[in-house]
Amino acid sequence: MWVQGAVLYEPLKQLYQSNPLISNGTRFLTKHYQKRRSSVVVMSMTTKGAAVPIMVNGCNGKMGSSVILAANSAGLQILPKSFGPEKEAGNTVEVFGNEIKIHGPSERESVLASLYDDYPNMIVVDYTVPDLVNDNADLYCRVGVPFVMGTTGGDRDRLYKTVDASKVYAVISPQMGKQVVAFLAAMEIMAEQFPDAFAGYSLHVKESHQAGKLDTSGTAKAVISCFKKLGVSFDDEVIEMIRDPKEQVELVGVPEEYLSGHAFHLYYLSSPDKTVSFEFQHNVCGRSIYAEGTVDAVLFLAKKVKMLQILTYLRFNLVNTLVTTTSSTSLFFGGFSIRRSYDKTFVIDNLAVVSKLIVSSNFNVIKTQIQSKADKRIYNMIDVLREGNMR
């Protein structure tokens, strides 16, 4: 038997009495609900990552395996499939205790669609190669699965346009290290607050990464864009990319044990007469900073997806009533049902917010507020940072 929760009874009673859009109250709901019932996939409302299944594409690469290690520690569910090159298709690899089957390009769409059917709450993490960024993103958007794009390179304009047109949720960032992102944010603030402060200065940029990194550092490009706003003239083509291990040790100072995984950056500014110079430097040894940031991005995206699904549903189906049972909570939107087990405190808090919004506002205001939140689908690590501690 469906009963109205005590927390919502009075607000909803006011809603029935005052809003003409909700005619005939519960009788309308019951009649409409009997005719048509549909469910919306909504993730378990938890702050931990235990319920979040992730597919790590490029799982046996350096970054992919590092993400799996971090995901294991965070309690995420590692799905047993991953994309890889055709020559590895059919192989099963073990990555930190997880057996994962590799699927080649010819199988990608059918495998992903099937996996998404089985795990509708899944999120894809992409650490493949630059040449596959756009093709992979096209696929994720076509299937409709949310994803975290950690792979740099590709056509970034096309990437953003593809995701925006598809309405798929995504975290896209060329830099997954949260602390490095905070530095980048500080650079952006300086560039916005003090445009042309370094006008006339010359800039020299060095970046050193492991030999396997084929593309130019996306982080370096982001910092350079800030310097350009500060008035510095610079051609990205002259970035000094150092990939030779001997030079990395002798000239850059990379510890030998981290030759296979590091990110050293140096930005050297000098005045026109060479009497003033500034150096900005950030060095990372290993990959744990990026892996941990990626896990935070997954948790952030999972939270956004489940909340925005509700907001989007509200956007198209005005609330007719909110009802609770003794064992679970169901939200009825325009006669449709979203029924899942939620954290009790979370549900009560959010139902109260929704009911207050309905009582205190007219429906046009509600639609506007919901639309402004639901329309944002593309996030970056700045958004993750602003969310605070995800674990």
PDB file of N, CA and C in Angstrom, residues 172-173 379-386:
ATOM      1  N   ILE A 172      36.292  15.368 -18.932  1.00  0.00           N
ATOM      2  CA  ILE A 172      37.356  15.418 -19.930  1.00  0.00           C
ATOM      3  C   ILE A 172      38.442  16.346 -19.413  1.00  0.00           C
ATOM      4  N   SER A 173      39.639  15.817 -19.262  1.00  0.00           N
ATOM      5  CA  SER A 173      40.732  16.648 -18.763  1.00  0.00           C
ATOM      6  C   SER A 173      42.058  16.110 -19.270  1.00  0.00           C
ATOM      7  N   TYR A 379      32.285  17.975 -17.856  1.00  0.00           N
ATOM      8  CA  TYR A 379      32.995  18.482 -16.689  1.00  0.00           C
ATOM      9  C   TYR A 379      34.497  18.300 -16.877  1.00  0.00           C
ATOM     10  N   ASN A 380      35.264  18.981 -16.020  1.00  0.00           N
ATOM     11  CA  ASN A 380      36.709  18.794 -16.022  1.00  0.00           C
ATOM     12  C   ASN A 380      37.196  18.652 -14.587  1.00  0.00           C
ATOM     13  N   MET A 381      38.509  18.589 -14.402  1.00  0.00           N
ATOM     14  CA  MET A 381      39.030  18.355 -13.061  1.00  0.00           C
ATOM     15  C   MET A 381      38.862  19.566 -12.149  1.00  0.00           C
ATOM     16  N   ILE A 382      38.654  20.742 -12.713  1.00  0.00           N
ATOM     17  CA  ILE A 382      38.329  21.901 -11.876  1.00  0.00           C
ATOM     18  C   ILE A 382      37.012  21.651 -11.153  1.00  0.00           C
ATOM     19  N   ASP A 383      36.041  21.099 -11.873  1.00  0.00           N
ATOM     20  CA  ASP A 383      34.757  20.767 -11.260  1.00  0.00           C
ATOM     21  C   ASP A 383      34.937  19.734 -10.154  1.00  0.00           C
ATOM     22  N   VAL A 384      35.798  18.763 -10.397  1.00  0.00           N
ATOM     23  CA  VAL A 384      36.064  17.733  -9.388  1.00  0.00           C
ATOM     24  C   VAL A 384      36.691  18.363  -8.151  1.00  0.00           C
ATOM     25  N   LEU A 385      37.655  19.259  -8.354  1.00  0.00           N
ATOM     26  CA  LEU A 385      38.304  19.947  -7.237  1.00  0.00           C
ATOM     27  C   LEU A 385      37.294  20.730  -6.404  1.00  0.00           C
ATOM     28  N   ARG A 386      36.380  21.403  -7.067  1.00  0.00           N
ATOM     29  CA  ARG A 386      35.404  22.232  -6.357  1.00  0.00           C
ATOM     30  C   ARG A 386      34.446  21.395  -5.516  1.00  0.00           C
TER      31      ARG A 386
END
